[in-house]
Coordinates of C-alpha atoms and ligand atoms in Angstrom, one line a residue:
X24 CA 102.2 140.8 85.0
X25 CA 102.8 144.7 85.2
X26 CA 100.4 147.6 85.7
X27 CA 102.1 150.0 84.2
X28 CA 101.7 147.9 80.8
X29 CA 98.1 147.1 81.6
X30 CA 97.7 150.4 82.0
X31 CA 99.9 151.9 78.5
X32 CA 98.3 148.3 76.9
X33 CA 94.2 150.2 77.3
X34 CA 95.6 153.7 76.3
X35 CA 96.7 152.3 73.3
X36 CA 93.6 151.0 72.3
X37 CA 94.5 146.9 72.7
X38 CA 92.4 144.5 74.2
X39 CA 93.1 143.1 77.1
X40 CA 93.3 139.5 78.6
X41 CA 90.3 138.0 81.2
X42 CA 93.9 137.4 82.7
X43 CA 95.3 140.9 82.9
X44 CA 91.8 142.3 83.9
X45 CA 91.7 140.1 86.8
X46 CA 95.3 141.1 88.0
X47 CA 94.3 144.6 88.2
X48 CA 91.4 144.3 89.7
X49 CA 92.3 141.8 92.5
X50 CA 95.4 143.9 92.5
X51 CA 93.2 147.6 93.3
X52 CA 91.1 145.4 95.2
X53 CA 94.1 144.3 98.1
X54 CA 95.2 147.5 98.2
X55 CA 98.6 146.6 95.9
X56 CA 97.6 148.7 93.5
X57 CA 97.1 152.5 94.4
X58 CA 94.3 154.7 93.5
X59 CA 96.4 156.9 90.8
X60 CA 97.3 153.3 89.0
X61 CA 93.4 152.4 89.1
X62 CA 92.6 156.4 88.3
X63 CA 94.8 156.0 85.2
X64 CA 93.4 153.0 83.5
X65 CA 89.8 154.2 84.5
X66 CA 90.7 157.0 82.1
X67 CA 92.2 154.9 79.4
X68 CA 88.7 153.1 79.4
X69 CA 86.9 155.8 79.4
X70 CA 88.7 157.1 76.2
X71 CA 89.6 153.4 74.8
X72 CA 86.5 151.7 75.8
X73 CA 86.3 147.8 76.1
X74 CA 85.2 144.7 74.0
X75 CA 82.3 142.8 75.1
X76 CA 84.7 140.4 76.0
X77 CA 86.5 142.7 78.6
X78 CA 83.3 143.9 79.8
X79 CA 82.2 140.5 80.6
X80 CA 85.8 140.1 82.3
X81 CA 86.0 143.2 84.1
X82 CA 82.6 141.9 85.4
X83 CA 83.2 138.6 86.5
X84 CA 86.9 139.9 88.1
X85 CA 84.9 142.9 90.1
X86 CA 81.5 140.2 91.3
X87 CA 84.7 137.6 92.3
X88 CA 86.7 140.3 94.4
X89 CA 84.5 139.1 97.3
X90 CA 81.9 136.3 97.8
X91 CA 79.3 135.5 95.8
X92 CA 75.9 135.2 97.9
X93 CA 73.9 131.8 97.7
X94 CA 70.5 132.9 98.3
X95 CA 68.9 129.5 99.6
X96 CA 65.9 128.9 101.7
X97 CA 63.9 132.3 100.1
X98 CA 60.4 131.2 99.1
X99 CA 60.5 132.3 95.0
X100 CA 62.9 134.2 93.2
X101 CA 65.0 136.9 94.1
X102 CA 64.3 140.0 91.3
X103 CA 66.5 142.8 91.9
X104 CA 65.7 146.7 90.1
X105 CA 68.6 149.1 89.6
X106 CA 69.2 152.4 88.0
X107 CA 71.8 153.6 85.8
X108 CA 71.5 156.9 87.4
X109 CA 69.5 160.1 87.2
X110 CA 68.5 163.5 89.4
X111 CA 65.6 162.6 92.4
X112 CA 65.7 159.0 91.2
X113 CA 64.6 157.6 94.6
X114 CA 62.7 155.0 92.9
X115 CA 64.0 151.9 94.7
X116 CA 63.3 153.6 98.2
X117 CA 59.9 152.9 97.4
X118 CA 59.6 150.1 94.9
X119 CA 61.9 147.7 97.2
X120 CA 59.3 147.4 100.3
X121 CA 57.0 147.7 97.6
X122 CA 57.4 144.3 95.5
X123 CA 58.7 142.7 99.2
X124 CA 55.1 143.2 99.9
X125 CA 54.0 141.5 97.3
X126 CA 56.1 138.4 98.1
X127 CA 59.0 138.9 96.5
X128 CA 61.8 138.3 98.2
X129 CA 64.5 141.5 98.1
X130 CA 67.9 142.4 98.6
X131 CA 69.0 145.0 96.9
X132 CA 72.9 146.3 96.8
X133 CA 72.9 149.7 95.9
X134 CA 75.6 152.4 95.9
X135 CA 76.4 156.2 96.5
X136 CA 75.9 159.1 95.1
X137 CA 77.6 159.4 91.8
X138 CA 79.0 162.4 89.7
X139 CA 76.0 164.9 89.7
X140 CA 72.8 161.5 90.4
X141 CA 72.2 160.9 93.8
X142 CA 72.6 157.4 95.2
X143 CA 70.4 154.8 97.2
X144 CA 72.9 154.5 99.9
X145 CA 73.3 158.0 100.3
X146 CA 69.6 158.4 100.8
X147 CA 69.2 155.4 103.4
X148 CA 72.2 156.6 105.1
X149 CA 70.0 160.2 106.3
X150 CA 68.0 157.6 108.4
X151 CA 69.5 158.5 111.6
X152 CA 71.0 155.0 112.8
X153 CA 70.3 152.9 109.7
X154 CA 72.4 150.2 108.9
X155 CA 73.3 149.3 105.4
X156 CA 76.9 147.5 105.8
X157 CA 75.0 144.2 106.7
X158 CA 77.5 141.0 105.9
X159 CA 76.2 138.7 103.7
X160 CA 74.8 136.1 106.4
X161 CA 72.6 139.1 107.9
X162 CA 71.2 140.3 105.2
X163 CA 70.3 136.6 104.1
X164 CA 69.3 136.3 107.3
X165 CA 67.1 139.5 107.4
X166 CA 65.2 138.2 103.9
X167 CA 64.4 135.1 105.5
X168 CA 62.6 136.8 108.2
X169 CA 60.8 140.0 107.1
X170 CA 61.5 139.7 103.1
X171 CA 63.8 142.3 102.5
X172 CA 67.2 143.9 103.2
X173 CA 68.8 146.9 101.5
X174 CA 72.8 147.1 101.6
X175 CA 75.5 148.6 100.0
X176 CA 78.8 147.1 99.1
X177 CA 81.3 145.9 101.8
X178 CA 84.9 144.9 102.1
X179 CA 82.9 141.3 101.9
X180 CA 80.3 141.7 99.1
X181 CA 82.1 143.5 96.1
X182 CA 84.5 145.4 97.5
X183 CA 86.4 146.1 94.0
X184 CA 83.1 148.2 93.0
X185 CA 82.8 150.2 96.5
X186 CA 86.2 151.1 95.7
X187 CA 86.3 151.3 91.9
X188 CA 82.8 153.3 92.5
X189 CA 84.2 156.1 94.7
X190 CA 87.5 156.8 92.8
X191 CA 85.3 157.1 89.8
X192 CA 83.1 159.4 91.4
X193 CA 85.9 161.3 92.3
X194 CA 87.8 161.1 88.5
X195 CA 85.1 161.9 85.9
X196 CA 85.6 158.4 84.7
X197 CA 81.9 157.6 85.6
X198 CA 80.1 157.8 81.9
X199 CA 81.5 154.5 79.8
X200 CA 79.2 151.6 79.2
X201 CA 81.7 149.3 79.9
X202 CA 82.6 150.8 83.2
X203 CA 78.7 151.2 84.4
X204 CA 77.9 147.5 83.5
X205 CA 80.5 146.4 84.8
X206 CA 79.8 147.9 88.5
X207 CA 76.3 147.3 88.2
X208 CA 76.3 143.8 87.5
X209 CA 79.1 142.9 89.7
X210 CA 77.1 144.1 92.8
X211 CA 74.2 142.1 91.1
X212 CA 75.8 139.0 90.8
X213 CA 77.6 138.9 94.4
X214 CA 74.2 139.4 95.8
X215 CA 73.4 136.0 94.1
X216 CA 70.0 137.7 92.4
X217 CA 67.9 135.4 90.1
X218 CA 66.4 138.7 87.9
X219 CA 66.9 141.8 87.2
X220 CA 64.5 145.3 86.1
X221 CA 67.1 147.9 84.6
X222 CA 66.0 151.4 84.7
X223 CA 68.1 153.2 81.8
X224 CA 67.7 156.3 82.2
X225 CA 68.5 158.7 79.2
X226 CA 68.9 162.7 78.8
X227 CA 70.8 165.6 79.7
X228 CA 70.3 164.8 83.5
X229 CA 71.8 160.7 82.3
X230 CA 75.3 159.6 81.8
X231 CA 73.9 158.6 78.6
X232 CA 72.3 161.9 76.9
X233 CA 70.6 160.5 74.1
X234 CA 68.4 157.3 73.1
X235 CA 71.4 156.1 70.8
X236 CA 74.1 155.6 73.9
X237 CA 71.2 154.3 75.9
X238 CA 70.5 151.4 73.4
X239 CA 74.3 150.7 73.6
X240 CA 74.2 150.9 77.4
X241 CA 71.0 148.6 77.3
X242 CA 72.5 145.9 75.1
X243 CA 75.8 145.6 77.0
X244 CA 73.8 145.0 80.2
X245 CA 71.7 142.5 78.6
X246 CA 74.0 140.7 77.1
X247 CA 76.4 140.8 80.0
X248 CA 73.3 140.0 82.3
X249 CA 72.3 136.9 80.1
X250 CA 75.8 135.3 80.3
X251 CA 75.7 135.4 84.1
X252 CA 72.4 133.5 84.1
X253 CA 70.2 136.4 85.1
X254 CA 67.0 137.0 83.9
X255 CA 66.5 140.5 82.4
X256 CA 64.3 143.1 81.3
X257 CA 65.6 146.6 80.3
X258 CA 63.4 150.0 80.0
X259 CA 64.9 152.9 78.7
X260 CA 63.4 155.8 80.7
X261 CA 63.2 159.9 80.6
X262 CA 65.9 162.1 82.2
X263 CA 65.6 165.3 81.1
X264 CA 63.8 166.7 84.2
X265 CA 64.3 165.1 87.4
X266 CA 62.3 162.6 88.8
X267 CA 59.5 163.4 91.0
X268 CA 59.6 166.8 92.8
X269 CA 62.7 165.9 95.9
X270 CA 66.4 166.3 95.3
X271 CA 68.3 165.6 98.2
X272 CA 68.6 162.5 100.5
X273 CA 66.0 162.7 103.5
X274 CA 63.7 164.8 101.3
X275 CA 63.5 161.9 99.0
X276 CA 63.1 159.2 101.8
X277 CA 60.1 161.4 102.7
X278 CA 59.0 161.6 99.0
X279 CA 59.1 157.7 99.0
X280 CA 56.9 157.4 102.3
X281 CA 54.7 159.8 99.8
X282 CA 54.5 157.9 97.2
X283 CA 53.6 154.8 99.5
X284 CA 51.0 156.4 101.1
X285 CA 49.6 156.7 97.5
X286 CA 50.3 161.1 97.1
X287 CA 53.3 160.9 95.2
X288 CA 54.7 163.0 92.5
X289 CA 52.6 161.6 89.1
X290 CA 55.9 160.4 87.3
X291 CA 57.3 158.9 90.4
X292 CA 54.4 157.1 91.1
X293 CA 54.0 155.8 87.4
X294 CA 57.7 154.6 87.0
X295 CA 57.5 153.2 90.3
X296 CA 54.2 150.8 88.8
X297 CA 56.1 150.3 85.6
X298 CA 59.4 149.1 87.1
X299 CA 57.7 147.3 89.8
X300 CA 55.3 145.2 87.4
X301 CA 58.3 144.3 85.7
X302 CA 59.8 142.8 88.7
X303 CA 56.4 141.1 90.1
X304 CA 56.4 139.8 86.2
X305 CA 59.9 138.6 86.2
X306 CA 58.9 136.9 89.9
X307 CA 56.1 134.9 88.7
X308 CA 54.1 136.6 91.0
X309 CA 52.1 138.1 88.3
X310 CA 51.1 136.8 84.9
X311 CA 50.6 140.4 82.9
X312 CA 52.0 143.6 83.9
X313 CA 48.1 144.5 84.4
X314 CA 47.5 141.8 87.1
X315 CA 50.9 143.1 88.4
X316 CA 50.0 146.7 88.6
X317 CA 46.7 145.8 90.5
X318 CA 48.9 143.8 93.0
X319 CA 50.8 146.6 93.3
X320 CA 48.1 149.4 93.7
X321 CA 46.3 147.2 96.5
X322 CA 49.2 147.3 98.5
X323 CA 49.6 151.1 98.4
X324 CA 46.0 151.6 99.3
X325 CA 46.5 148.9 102.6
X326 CA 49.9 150.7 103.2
X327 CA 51.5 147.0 103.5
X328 CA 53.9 148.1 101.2
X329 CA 54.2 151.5 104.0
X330 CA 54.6 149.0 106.5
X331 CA 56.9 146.7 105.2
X332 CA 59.1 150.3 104.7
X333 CA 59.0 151.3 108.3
X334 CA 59.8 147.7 109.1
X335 CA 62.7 147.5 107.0
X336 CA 64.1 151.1 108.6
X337 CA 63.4 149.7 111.7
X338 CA 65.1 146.4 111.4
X339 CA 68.2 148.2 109.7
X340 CA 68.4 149.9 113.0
X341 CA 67.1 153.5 111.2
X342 CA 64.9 155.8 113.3
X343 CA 62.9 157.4 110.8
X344 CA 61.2 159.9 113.4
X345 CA 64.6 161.8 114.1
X346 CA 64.9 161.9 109.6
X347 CA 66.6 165.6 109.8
X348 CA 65.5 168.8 108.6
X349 CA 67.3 171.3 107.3
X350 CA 67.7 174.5 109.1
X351 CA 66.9 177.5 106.4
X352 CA 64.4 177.0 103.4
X353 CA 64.5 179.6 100.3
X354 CA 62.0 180.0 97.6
X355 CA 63.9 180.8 94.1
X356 CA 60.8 182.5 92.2
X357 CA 61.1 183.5 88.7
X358 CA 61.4 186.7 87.0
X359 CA 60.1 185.5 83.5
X360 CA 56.8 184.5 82.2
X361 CA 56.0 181.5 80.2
X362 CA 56.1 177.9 80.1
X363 CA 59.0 175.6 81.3
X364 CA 60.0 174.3 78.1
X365 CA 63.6 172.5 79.2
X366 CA 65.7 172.0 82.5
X367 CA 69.3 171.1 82.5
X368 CA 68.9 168.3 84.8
X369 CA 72.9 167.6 85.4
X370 CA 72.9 171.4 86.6
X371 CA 70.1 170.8 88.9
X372 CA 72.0 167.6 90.5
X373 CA 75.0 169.8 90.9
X374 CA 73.1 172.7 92.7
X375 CA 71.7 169.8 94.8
X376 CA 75.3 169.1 95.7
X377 CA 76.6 172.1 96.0
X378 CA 73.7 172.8 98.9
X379 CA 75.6 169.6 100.7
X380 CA 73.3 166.5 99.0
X381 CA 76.3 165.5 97.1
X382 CA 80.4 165.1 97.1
X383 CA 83.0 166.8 95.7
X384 CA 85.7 164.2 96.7
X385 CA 85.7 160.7 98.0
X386 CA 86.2 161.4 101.5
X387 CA 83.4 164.3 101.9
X388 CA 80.7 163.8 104.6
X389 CA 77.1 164.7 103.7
X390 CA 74.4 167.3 104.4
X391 CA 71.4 164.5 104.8
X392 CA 68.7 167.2 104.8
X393 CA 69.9 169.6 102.0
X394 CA 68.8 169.8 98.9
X395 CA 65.8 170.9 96.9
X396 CA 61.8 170.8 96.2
X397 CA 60.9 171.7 93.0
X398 CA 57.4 173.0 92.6
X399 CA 57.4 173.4 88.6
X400 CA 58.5 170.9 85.9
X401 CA 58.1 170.9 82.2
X402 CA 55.5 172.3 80.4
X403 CA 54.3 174.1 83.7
X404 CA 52.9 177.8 83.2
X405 CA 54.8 180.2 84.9
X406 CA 53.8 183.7 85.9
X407 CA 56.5 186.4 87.0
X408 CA 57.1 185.7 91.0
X409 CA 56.0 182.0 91.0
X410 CA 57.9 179.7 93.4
X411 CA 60.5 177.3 91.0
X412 CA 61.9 175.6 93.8
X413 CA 62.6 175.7 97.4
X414 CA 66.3 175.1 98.5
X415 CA 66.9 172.9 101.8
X416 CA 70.4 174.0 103.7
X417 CA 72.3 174.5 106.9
X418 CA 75.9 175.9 106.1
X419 CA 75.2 179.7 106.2
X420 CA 78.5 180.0 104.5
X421 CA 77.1 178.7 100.8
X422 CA 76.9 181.3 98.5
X423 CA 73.5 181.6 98.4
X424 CA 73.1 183.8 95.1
X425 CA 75.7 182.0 93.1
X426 CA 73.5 178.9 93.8
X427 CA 69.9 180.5 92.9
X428 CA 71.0 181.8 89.7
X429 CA 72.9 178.5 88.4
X430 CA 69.4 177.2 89.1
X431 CA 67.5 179.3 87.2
X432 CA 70.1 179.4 84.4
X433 CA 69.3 175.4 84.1
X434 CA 65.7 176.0 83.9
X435 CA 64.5 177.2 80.3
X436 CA 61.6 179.6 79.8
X437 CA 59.9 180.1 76.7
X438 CA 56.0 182.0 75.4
X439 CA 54.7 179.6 74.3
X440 CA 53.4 176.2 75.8
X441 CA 55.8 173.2 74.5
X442 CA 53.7 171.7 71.6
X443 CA 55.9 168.0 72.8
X444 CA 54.5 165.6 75.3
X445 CA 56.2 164.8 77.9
X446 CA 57.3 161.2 77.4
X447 CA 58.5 159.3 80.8
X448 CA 59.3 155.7 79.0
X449 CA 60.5 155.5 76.1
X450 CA 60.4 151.3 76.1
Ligands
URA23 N1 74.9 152.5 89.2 C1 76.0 151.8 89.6 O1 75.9 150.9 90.4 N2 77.1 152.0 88.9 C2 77.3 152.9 87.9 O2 78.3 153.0 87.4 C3 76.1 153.6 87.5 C4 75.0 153.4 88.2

């Protein structure tokens, strides 16, 4: 087989064999094929898209690059939760010790940050110390003993998505349903889960803007799911504002220690019930999601589900008492009056990562404790020198201005109050 015909084969628009997928993919994988090879087809996808067929290929070739966990000896199923991506979605920072409490067992692969959405890794990696590149056997071993482990992919557990991941981070090849299913599942199916709650997040802050792509990203990961043998339930939820109030890695792993301790932001805390239920549903640990939800809201008022958060830090190696802070704070305030009636949500990830939350390029180290708080989200009144947000940073080289006003430009001010509800899941 040849790459470069692989390669001219997708730009083309043809279909290509389980075969052919395979070859690349073990090819990228081993290092045999370089990144501008991978880079290439990534953007013929992109452009071409792929068959069901492929998708399910591409899957199967990138869950196979490494091993495939066996999770035996864990008392009840494993249900797993993952996020297609959005701005301040630190959801499963909270929601993992949180079901774990309730007795499911968890191991959750997440990854990085990617394009302008923020990832779990990224976030647990601001935990001075915390380790997330567990092998397999540890992490299985880590369930067994205090019921969950969070990890990201290794060179042992899908290695063809922690490498397909970054270059597409790195590419603007991140937004094709193909692509996304594809490196979610794979990461899914090597940690040998039983279940799976997808969070599908749709709007301007989403790779899929609108509920149309959403539905087309939902149904390839069902379907996609369902032939891998995992159970699967799929909610298609808001992004046009970001989640909660924290953007920014150790701001959001001190949101989530909110939102355990019962005082988080009110859409945080609801998605984090919804999701969860699903999963303690999915478990057979609760017959409705209203039993589920009671389950749930017990162990938040206990603060088992707290604990079980400071004992999975712990255990990981994280010292959560050094998290960092960031060195300067600034208020933006506003100018206008009026009601927030829209926020560009993809320009509010990038001002997070332009403060040092995010990457530009594969190889760029972090800023854990930069980003931002916002202190007013849609439909909000606003009177003229009101506090929007407060920016978290330490380079005192960032232009500082440039920054402020590409946040306010993404924030949209009009008279009068927006007559439309807010609507945080749409189903
Ligand atoms: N999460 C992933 O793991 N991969 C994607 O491509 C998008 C979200």
């Amino acid at each position: 087989m040849n790459v470069i015909e692989i390669i001219i084969k997708k730009r083309n628009g043809q279909s290509l064999s389980a075969a052919e997928i395979k070859y690349l993919i073990d090819g990228y994988t081993s290092g045999n094929i370089p990144d501008y090879q991978m880079a290439s087809f990534l953007m013929a996808v992109y452009f071409q898209g792929m068959s069901l067929a492929e998708t399910i290929a591409l899957t199967k070739a990138m869950a196979c690059s490494g091993k495939i966990l066996k999770l035996n000896g864990l008392k009840g199923m494993v249900i797993d939760k993952h996020s297609t991506g959005g701005v301040g979605d630190g959801i499963s920072l909270a929601l993992a010790p949180l079901v774990s409490a309730a007795g499911l067992p968890v191991l959750m692969m997440s990854g990085r940050g990617l394009g302008h959405t923020g990832g779990t890794l990224d976030k647990l990696a601001s935990v001075p110390g915390l380790n997330t590149s567990l092998t397999g056997s540890q992490a299985l071993k880590q369930v067994r003993k205090i019921g969950i482990a969070m990890i990201g992919q290794t060179a042992e557990l899908s290695p063809a998505d922690k490498k397909i991941y970054a270059l597409r981070d790195a590419t603007g090849t991140v937004e094709n349903i193909s692509l996304i299913c594809a490196s979610i599942l794979s990461k899914k199916i090597a940690a040998g889960i039983d279940g799976l709650v997808l969070d599908v997040k749709c709007g301007n802050g989403a790779f899929m803007p609108d509920l149309a792509t959403a539905h087309d990203l939902a149904a390839i990961l069902k379907a996609v799911g369902k032939k891998n043998g995992l159970k699967m339930k799929v909610l298609i939820t808001d992004m046009n504002q970001p989640l909660g109030k924290a953007i920014g890695n150790s701001l959001e792993i001190k949101q989530a220690i909110d939102v355990l301790q019962g005082n988080g932001p009110a859409d945080f805390m609801e998605l984090t019930l919804a999701l969860g239920a699903e999963m303690l549903v999915l478990g057979k640990k609760a017959g409705t999601g209203r039993e589920a939800r009671k389950i749930l809201q017990s162990l938040i008022a206990n603060r088992r589900a707290l604990d079980k958060f400071y004992l999975l830090l712990k255990t990981q190696g994280g010292k959560i008492q050094q998290l960092p802070q960031a060195r300067h704070e600034l208020e933006i305030k506003t100018t206008a009056r009026g009601y927030i009636c829209g926020m560009n949500t993809r320009e509010i990830g990038l001002v997070a990562a332009m403060l040092g939350a995010g990457r530009q390029k594969k190889e760029d180290s972090l800023d854990y404790s930069a980003g931002l708080i916002l202190h007013k989200k849609f439909g909000d009144e606003l009177r003229v020198g009101d506090p929007l947000a407060s920016i978290y940073y330490n380079n005192e080289t960032l232009p500082l201005k440039e920054i402020a006003q590409k946040f306010i430009a993404a924030i949209k001010i009009g008279k009068i109050k927006p007559e439309v509800k807010y609507s945080l899941i749409y189903q």
